[in-house]
Amino acid sequence: MTTAHTVEQVPVTTLANGHRLELTVHTLRGASEGPRMVMFGGVHGDEPMGAETVRRLVAAIDPAALRGTVVLVPVANPYAHAALTRNTPLDGMNLNRTFPGDRGGSVTEQLAAVLCEILTGADYFIDYHSGGNLASVDYAYIHDEGAEMSKAYGCRVLYAGTPYPGSATGWALTHGIACMVSELGGGGQRIDEYLARGLDGTLNVLRTLSMLPGEPVAPPADQVVVGTLSTLRPTMGGTMLCEYGVDRIGERVAKGTVLARIVHPATSEELEVLTAPYEPSILVLGRESMTNVAPGDYGLMVADGSTATPAV
């Protein structure tokens, strides 16, 4: 089997101004036959950490050392990526709620349909996400089909959650593809650390699957699987003052602990207090010490520590 790195511009559709929307797809073919791994970054445009992780993986994976094939799409939603928005600006749709899409539909529906075509025939799939423009996150989803990938990736908290309807992972699992979703970094904080962890974690996944040579690094000794994860969304907008910020992600805190306060930006009136809902609560998504929030924003995210079991 001849090694190769090919780059293809896969057409999606043509816009009203005549611009041709395309996806850049890298294919790394290894020196020997083996599994097919697909990786997506940038499904949500306000999560450039995933796109950058996949871009760096293109250079980090040596086809000469590879067994099988790795297909990488660094920017799965180009217009959302350019606008730094979660949803596609052209139709307002969330790409990760649109799979399997529709080749005859709107821009986002056509993107989903093309991405499904790229996923078809894969053995493994990793979807890279992060905390968006203002928050950092640190966990990975774990599914029965692909559990070894999630453990090898190295996050200390693994979430055994059901995929969202219309997500790429949900579609892939129903088509027999083993999956992992990375939720790592974001918010412009600790960028180099999170990028290094995403890169190293993925290479360790490939070693675990015997797609790259070398002995895999063992998962963290304190890695746990949790069954419940909740987003704390403020009902009032204002200035969010975090008492447990990005530097506290991963900590366990007692139920009722004050995690953040929402204050009026002009009068300093305290509008709302966000507290830990579980005994204990494990912080998995946080913000910097001060950020603006609107009603319903992702404020913080915590896992129910009482559901935690060793990942072993």
C-alpha positions as a Python dict, from the first residue, in 0.01 Angstrom:
ca = {
    (1, 'M'): (0, 0, 0),
    (2, 'T'): (151, 332, -110),
    (3, 'T'): (154, 609, 150),
    (4, 'A'): (0, 941, 52),
    (5, 'H'): (-136, 1272, 176),
    (6, 'T'): (-401, 1405, -59),
    (7, 'V'): (-606, 1724, -28),
    (8, 'E'): (-947, 1750, -191),
    (9, 'Q'): (-1189, 2041, -218),
    (10, 'V'): (-1526, 1870, -186),
    (11, 'P'): (-1811, 2077, -337),
    (12, 'V'): (-2120, 2146, -125),
    (13, 'T'): (-2326, 2409, -308),
    (14, 'T'): (-2315, 2747, -481),
    (15, 'L'): (-2437, 3058, -299),
    (16, 'A'): (-2648, 3344, -432),
    (17, 'N'): (-2336, 3551, -507),
    (18, 'G'): (-2182, 3267, -707),
    (19, 'H'): (-1935, 3162, -439),
    (20, 'R'): (-1873, 2787, -439),
    (21, 'L'): (-1891, 2644, -89),
    (22, 'E'): (-1640, 2362, -51),
    (23, 'L'): (-1491, 2155, 230),
    (24, 'T'): (-1118, 2093, 249),
    (25, 'V'): (-1062, 1722, 315),
    (26, 'H'): (-719, 1573, 395),
    (27, 'T'): (-669, 1200, 346),
    (28, 'L'): (-366, 1028, 496),
    (29, 'R'): (-313, 677, 360),
    (30, 'G'): (-81, 459, 562),
    (31, 'A'): (183, 209, 465),
    (32, 'S'): (-41, -89, 541),
    (33, 'E'): (-410, -176, 531),
    (34, 'G'): (-611, -99, 841),
    (35, 'P'): (-907, 91, 986),
    (36, 'R'): (-1053, 414, 852),
    (37, 'M'): (-1065, 703, 1101),
    (38, 'V'): (-1254, 1028, 1030),
    (39, 'M'): (-1199, 1350, 1227),
    (40, 'F'): (-1410, 1670, 1214),
    (41, 'G'): (-1320, 2011, 1352),
    (42, 'G'): (-1519, 2332, 1342),
    (43, 'V'): (-1871, 2186, 1330),
    (44, 'H'): (-1955, 2482, 1555),
    (45, 'G'): (-1791, 2799, 1428),
    (46, 'D'): (-1737, 2952, 1772),
    (47, 'E'): (-1513, 2657, 1864),
    (48, 'P'): (-1193, 2717, 1662),
    (49, 'M'): (-993, 2506, 1908),
    (50, 'G'): (-1125, 2193, 1740),
    (51, 'A'): (-1043, 2320, 1392),
    (52, 'E'): (-688, 2407, 1498),
    (53, 'T'): (-641, 2069, 1665),
    (54, 'V'): (-741, 1888, 1346),
    (55, 'R'): (-522, 2118, 1135),
    (56, 'R'): (-221, 2034, 1353),
    (57, 'L'): (-301, 1663, 1335),
    (58, 'V'): (-265, 1676, 956),
    (59, 'A'): (102, 1760, 1004),
    (60, 'A'): (156, 1541, 1312),
    (61, 'I'): (42, 1208, 1163),
    (62, 'D'): (312, 1050, 947),
    (63, 'P'): (153, 838, 670),
    (64, 'A'): (468, 625, 655),
    (65, 'A'): (405, 514, 1014),
    (66, 'L'): (29, 484, 978),
    (67, 'R'): (-173, 164, 953),
    (68, 'G'): (-496, 236, 771),
    (69, 'T'): (-641, 572, 667),
    (70, 'V'): (-718, 896, 848),
    (71, 'V'): (-957, 1146, 688),
    (72, 'L'): (-952, 1495, 839),
    (73, 'V'): (-1192, 1787, 787),
    (74, 'P'): (-1045, 2078, 987),
    (75, 'V'): (-1329, 2324, 916),
    (76, 'A'): (-1662, 2146, 880),
    (77, 'N'): (-1869, 2468, 878),
    (78, 'P'): (-1665, 2735, 695),
    (79, 'Y'): (-1907, 3028, 724),
    (80, 'A'): (-1973, 2973, 1094),
    (81, 'H'): (-1596, 2943, 1145),
    (82, 'A'): (-1537, 3276, 971),
    (83, 'A'): (-1807, 3448, 1177),
    (84, 'L'): (-1712, 3278, 1507),
    (85, 'T'): (-2076, 3176, 1551),
    (86, 'R'): (-2218, 2848, 1676),
    (87, 'N'): (-2478, 2833, 1398),
    (88, 'T'): (-2438, 2884, 1024),
    (89, 'P'): (-2496, 3257, 954),
    (90, 'L'): (-2663, 3193, 617),
    (91, 'D'): (-2962, 3001, 754),
    (92, 'G'): (-2925, 3017, 1133),
    (93, 'M'): (-2913, 2639, 1171),
    (94, 'N'): (-2700, 2437, 1413),
    (95, 'L'): (-2501, 2193, 1200),
    (96, 'N'): (-2471, 1946, 1488),
    (97, 'R'): (-2850, 1915, 1510),
    (98, 'T'): (-2898, 1871, 1134),
    (99, 'F'): (-2752, 1528, 1048),
    (100, 'P'): (-2805, 1342, 818),
    (101, 'G'): (-2890, 1661, 633),
    (102, 'D'): (-3039, 1695, 288),
    (103, 'R'): (-2858, 1740, -44),
    (104, 'G'): (-3161, 1938, -162),
    (105, 'G'): (-3193, 2154, 149),
    (106, 'S'): (-3046, 2472, 295),
    (107, 'V'): (-2673, 2540, 328),
    (108, 'T'): (-2644, 2369, 668),
    (109, 'E'): (-2853, 2073, 555),
    (110, 'Q'): (-2629, 2029, 251),
    (111, 'L'): (-2316, 2055, 468),
    (112, 'A'): (-2450, 1778, 693),
    (113, 'A'): (-2530, 1560, 392),
    (114, 'V'): (-2177, 1598, 250),
    (115, 'L'): (-2021, 1527, 589),
    (116, 'C'): (-2230, 1209, 613),
    (117, 'E'): (-2091, 1103, 276),
    (118, 'I'): (-1739, 1156, 413),
    (119, 'L'): (-1825, 954, 726),
    (120, 'T'): (-1975, 664, 534),
    (121, 'G'): (-1756, 356, 559),
    (122, 'A'): (-1553, 479, 857),
    (123, 'D'): (-1460, 249, 1143),
    (124, 'Y'): (-1388, 531, 1389),
    (125, 'F'): (-1494, 895, 1425),
    (126, 'I'): (-1372, 1178, 1649),
    (127, 'D'): (-1564, 1507, 1662),
    (128, 'Y'): (-1369, 1797, 1819),
    (129, 'H'): (-1561, 2060, 2016),
    (130, 'S'): (-1474, 2319, 2281),
    (131, 'G'): (-1637, 2573, 2511),
    (132, 'G'): (-1708, 2846, 2256),
    (133, 'N'): (-1599, 3209, 2263),
    (134, 'L'): (-1619, 3270, 2639),
    (135, 'A'): (-1593, 2935, 2819),
    (136, 'S'): (-1339, 2654, 2857),
    (137, 'V'): (-1442, 2292, 2894),
    (138, 'D'): (-1264, 1967, 2981),
    (139, 'Y'): (-1430, 1629, 2930),
    (140, 'A'): (-1500, 1371, 2660),
    (141, 'Y'): (-1809, 1172, 2573),
    (142, 'I'): (-1781, 797, 2613),
    (143, 'H'): (-1996, 545, 2424),
    (144, 'D'): (-1991, 166, 2432),
    (145, 'E'): (-1876, 174, 2070),
    (146, 'G'): (-1549, 364, 2104),
    (147, 'A'): (-1495, 356, 2480),
    (148, 'E'): (-1128, 269, 2435),
    (149, 'M'): (-1079, 592, 2238),
    (150, 'S'): (-1235, 810, 2507),
    (151, 'K'): (-1024, 653, 2781),
    (152, 'A'): (-703, 684, 2579),
    (153, 'Y'): (-773, 1051, 2498),
    (154, 'G'): (-686, 1132, 2857),
    (155, 'C'): (-959, 1358, 2999),
    (156, 'R'): (-1021, 1290, 3367),
    (157, 'V'): (-1399, 1316, 3327),
    (158, 'L'): (-1583, 1103, 3070),
    (159, 'Y'): (-1955, 1159, 3017),
    (160, 'A'): (-2175, 862, 2928),
    (161, 'G'): (-2436, 1084, 2767),
    (162, 'T'): (-2683, 1016, 2488),
    (163, 'P'): (-2591, 1198, 2164),
    (164, 'Y'): (-2808, 1495, 2072),
    (165, 'P'): (-3070, 1425, 1805),
    (166, 'G'): (-2932, 1534, 1470),
    (167, 'S'): (-2568, 1523, 1583),
    (168, 'A'): (-2287, 1381, 1373),
    (169, 'T'): (-2208, 1134, 1651),
    (170, 'G'): (-2568, 1018, 1677),
    (171, 'W'): (-2577, 949, 1304),
    (172, 'A'): (-2240, 772, 1309),
    (173, 'L'): (-2331, 544, 1600),
    (174, 'T'): (-2648, 429, 1424),
    (175, 'H'): (-2431, 337, 1125),
    (176, 'G'): (-2192, 117, 1321),
    (177, 'I'): (-1910, 370, 1359),
    (178, 'A'): (-1727, 381, 1694),
    (179, 'C'): (-1725, 741, 1818),
    (180, 'M'): (-1566, 986, 2057),
    (181, 'V'): (-1650, 1353, 2112),
    (182, 'S'): (-1379, 1580, 2253),
    (183, 'E'): (-1498, 1877, 2460),
    (184, 'L'): (-1170, 2052, 2533),
    (185, 'G'): (-1060, 2413, 2570),
    (186, 'G'): (-1220, 2726, 2432),
    (187, 'G'): (-1278, 3078, 2556),
    (188, 'G'): (-929, 3194, 2464),
    (189, 'Q'): (-781, 3058, 2788),
    (190, 'R'): (-484, 2820, 2827),
    (191, 'I'): (-479, 2775, 2450),
    (192, 'D'): (-139, 2608, 2418),
    (193, 'E'): (-214, 2362, 2697),
    (194, 'Y'): (-545, 2251, 2548),
    (195, 'L'): (-406, 2227, 2194),
    (196, 'A'): (-119, 2011, 2319),
    (197, 'R'): (-358, 1786, 2508),
    (198, 'G'): (-586, 1746, 2206),
    (199, 'L'): (-293, 1661, 1981),
    (200, 'D'): (-122, 1423, 2225),
    (201, 'G'): (-452, 1263, 2323),
    (202, 'T'): (-544, 1190, 1962),
    (203, 'L'): (-205, 1040, 1882),
    (204, 'N'): (-248, 821, 2189),
    (205, 'V'): (-589, 712, 2057),
    (206, 'L'): (-427, 611, 1728),
    (207, 'R'): (-162, 413, 1915),
    (208, 'T'): (-434, 246, 2123),
    (209, 'L'): (-608, 139, 1801),
    (210, 'S'): (-273, 13, 1663),
    (211, 'M'): (-297, 267, 1382),
    (212, 'L'): (33, 423, 1492),
    (213, 'P'): (331, 238, 1643),
    (214, 'G'): (439, 272, 2002),
    (215, 'E'): (309, 192, 2347),
    (216, 'P'): (-1, 394, 2442),
    (217, 'V'): (9, 609, 2753),
    (218, 'A'): (-222, 475, 3024),
    (219, 'P'): (-530, 684, 3109),
    (220, 'P'): (-514, 899, 3424),
    (221, 'A'): (-547, 689, 3739),
    (222, 'D'): (-832, 913, 3861),
    (223, 'Q'): (-1030, 904, 3533),
    (224, 'V'): (-1403, 861, 3601),
    (225, 'V'): (-1723, 809, 3403),
    (226, 'V'): (-2020, 1023, 3506),
    (227, 'G'): (-2383, 966, 3414),
    (228, 'T'): (-2525, 1314, 3475),
    (229, 'L'): (-2400, 1649, 3353),
    (230, 'S'): (-2587, 1979, 3387),
    (231, 'T'): (-2545, 2325, 3240),
    (232, 'L'): (-2602, 2615, 3478),
    (233, 'R'): (-2766, 2888, 3272),
    (234, 'P'): (-2835, 3228, 3428),
    (235, 'T'): (-3195, 3344, 3399),
    (236, 'M'): (-3077, 3705, 3428),
    (237, 'G'): (-2823, 3879, 3209),
    (238, 'G'): (-2544, 4100, 3338),
    (239, 'T'): (-2185, 4067, 3453),
    (240, 'M'): (-2094, 3716, 3563),
    (241, 'L'): (-1834, 3705, 3840),
    (242, 'C'): (-1695, 3352, 3871),
    (243, 'E'): (-1573, 3228, 4205),
    (244, 'Y'): (-1479, 2900, 4038),
    (245, 'G'): (-1321, 2991, 3706),
    (246, 'V'): (-1122, 2814, 3438),
    (247, 'D'): (-835, 2737, 3676),
    (248, 'R'): (-1074, 2536, 3896),
    (249, 'I'): (-1204, 2303, 3622),
    (250, 'G'): (-1191, 1945, 3745),
    (251, 'E'): (-1239, 2032, 4112),
    (252, 'R'): (-1507, 1869, 4326),
    (253, 'V'): (-1715, 2105, 4538),
    (254, 'A'): (-1992, 2056, 4791),
    (255, 'K'): (-2357, 2101, 4700),
    (256, 'G'): (-2466, 2461, 4752),
    (257, 'T'): (-2119, 2610, 4696),
    (258, 'V'): (-2146, 2949, 4526),
    (259, 'L'): (-1984, 2914, 4183),
    (260, 'A'): (-2072, 3251, 4029),
    (261, 'R'): (-2276, 3566, 4084),
    (262, 'I'): (-2461, 3772, 3824),
    (263, 'V'): (-2456, 4145, 3899),
    (264, 'H'): (-2608, 4444, 3721),
    (265, 'P'): (-2328, 4603, 3515),
    (266, 'A'): (-2428, 4959, 3609),
    (267, 'T'): (-2582, 4941, 3958),
    (268, 'S'): (-2390, 4642, 4106),
    (269, 'E'): (-2720, 4489, 4218),
    (270, 'E'): (-2681, 4114, 4268),
    (271, 'L'): (-2931, 3958, 4029),
    (272, 'E'): (-2864, 3586, 4062),
    (273, 'V'): (-2637, 3333, 4229),
    (274, 'L'): (-2531, 3008, 4061),
    (275, 'T'): (-2461, 2726, 4306),
    (276, 'A'): (-2335, 2369, 4281),
    (277, 'P'): (-2638, 2138, 4241),
    (278, 'Y'): (-2483, 1801, 4331),
    (279, 'E'): (-2306, 1639, 4624),
    (280, 'P'): (-2036, 1660, 4510),
    (281, 'S'): (-2032, 1864, 4189),
    (282, 'I'): (-1741, 1833, 3945),
    (283, 'L'): (-1676, 2150, 3746),
    (284, 'V'): (-1623, 2068, 3376),
    (285, 'L'): (-1694, 2404, 3208),
    (286, 'G'): (-1595, 2743, 3342),
    (287, 'R'): (-1538, 3103, 3245),
    (288, 'E'): (-1283, 3367, 3327),
    (289, 'S'): (-1330, 3564, 3648),
    (290, 'M'): (-1550, 3823, 3471),
    (291, 'T'): (-1758, 3789, 3154),
    (292, 'N'): (-2085, 3924, 3020),
    (293, 'V'): (-2380, 3685, 3007),
    (294, 'A'): (-2724, 3698, 2851),
    (295, 'P'): (-3024, 3510, 2990),
    (296, 'G'): (-2990, 3141, 2902),
    (297, 'D'): (-2619, 3152, 2815),
    (298, 'Y'): (-2391, 2863, 2903),
    (299, 'G'): (-2270, 2984, 3241),
    (300, 'L'): (-2104, 2683, 3399),
    (301, 'M'): (-2128, 2308, 3356),
    (302, 'V'): (-2099, 2050, 3631),
    (303, 'A'): (-2109, 1672, 3654),
    (304, 'D'): (-2286, 1483, 3930),
    (305, 'G'): (-1998, 1340, 4130),
    (306, 'S'): (-2227, 1088, 4300),
    (307, 'T'): (-2263, 909, 3963),
    (308, 'A'): (-1886, 890, 3909),
    (309, 'T'): (-1734, 544, 3869),
    (310, 'P'): (-1373, 455, 3784),
    (311, 'A'): (-1321, 433, 3408),
    (312, 'V'): (-1081, 137, 3445),
}
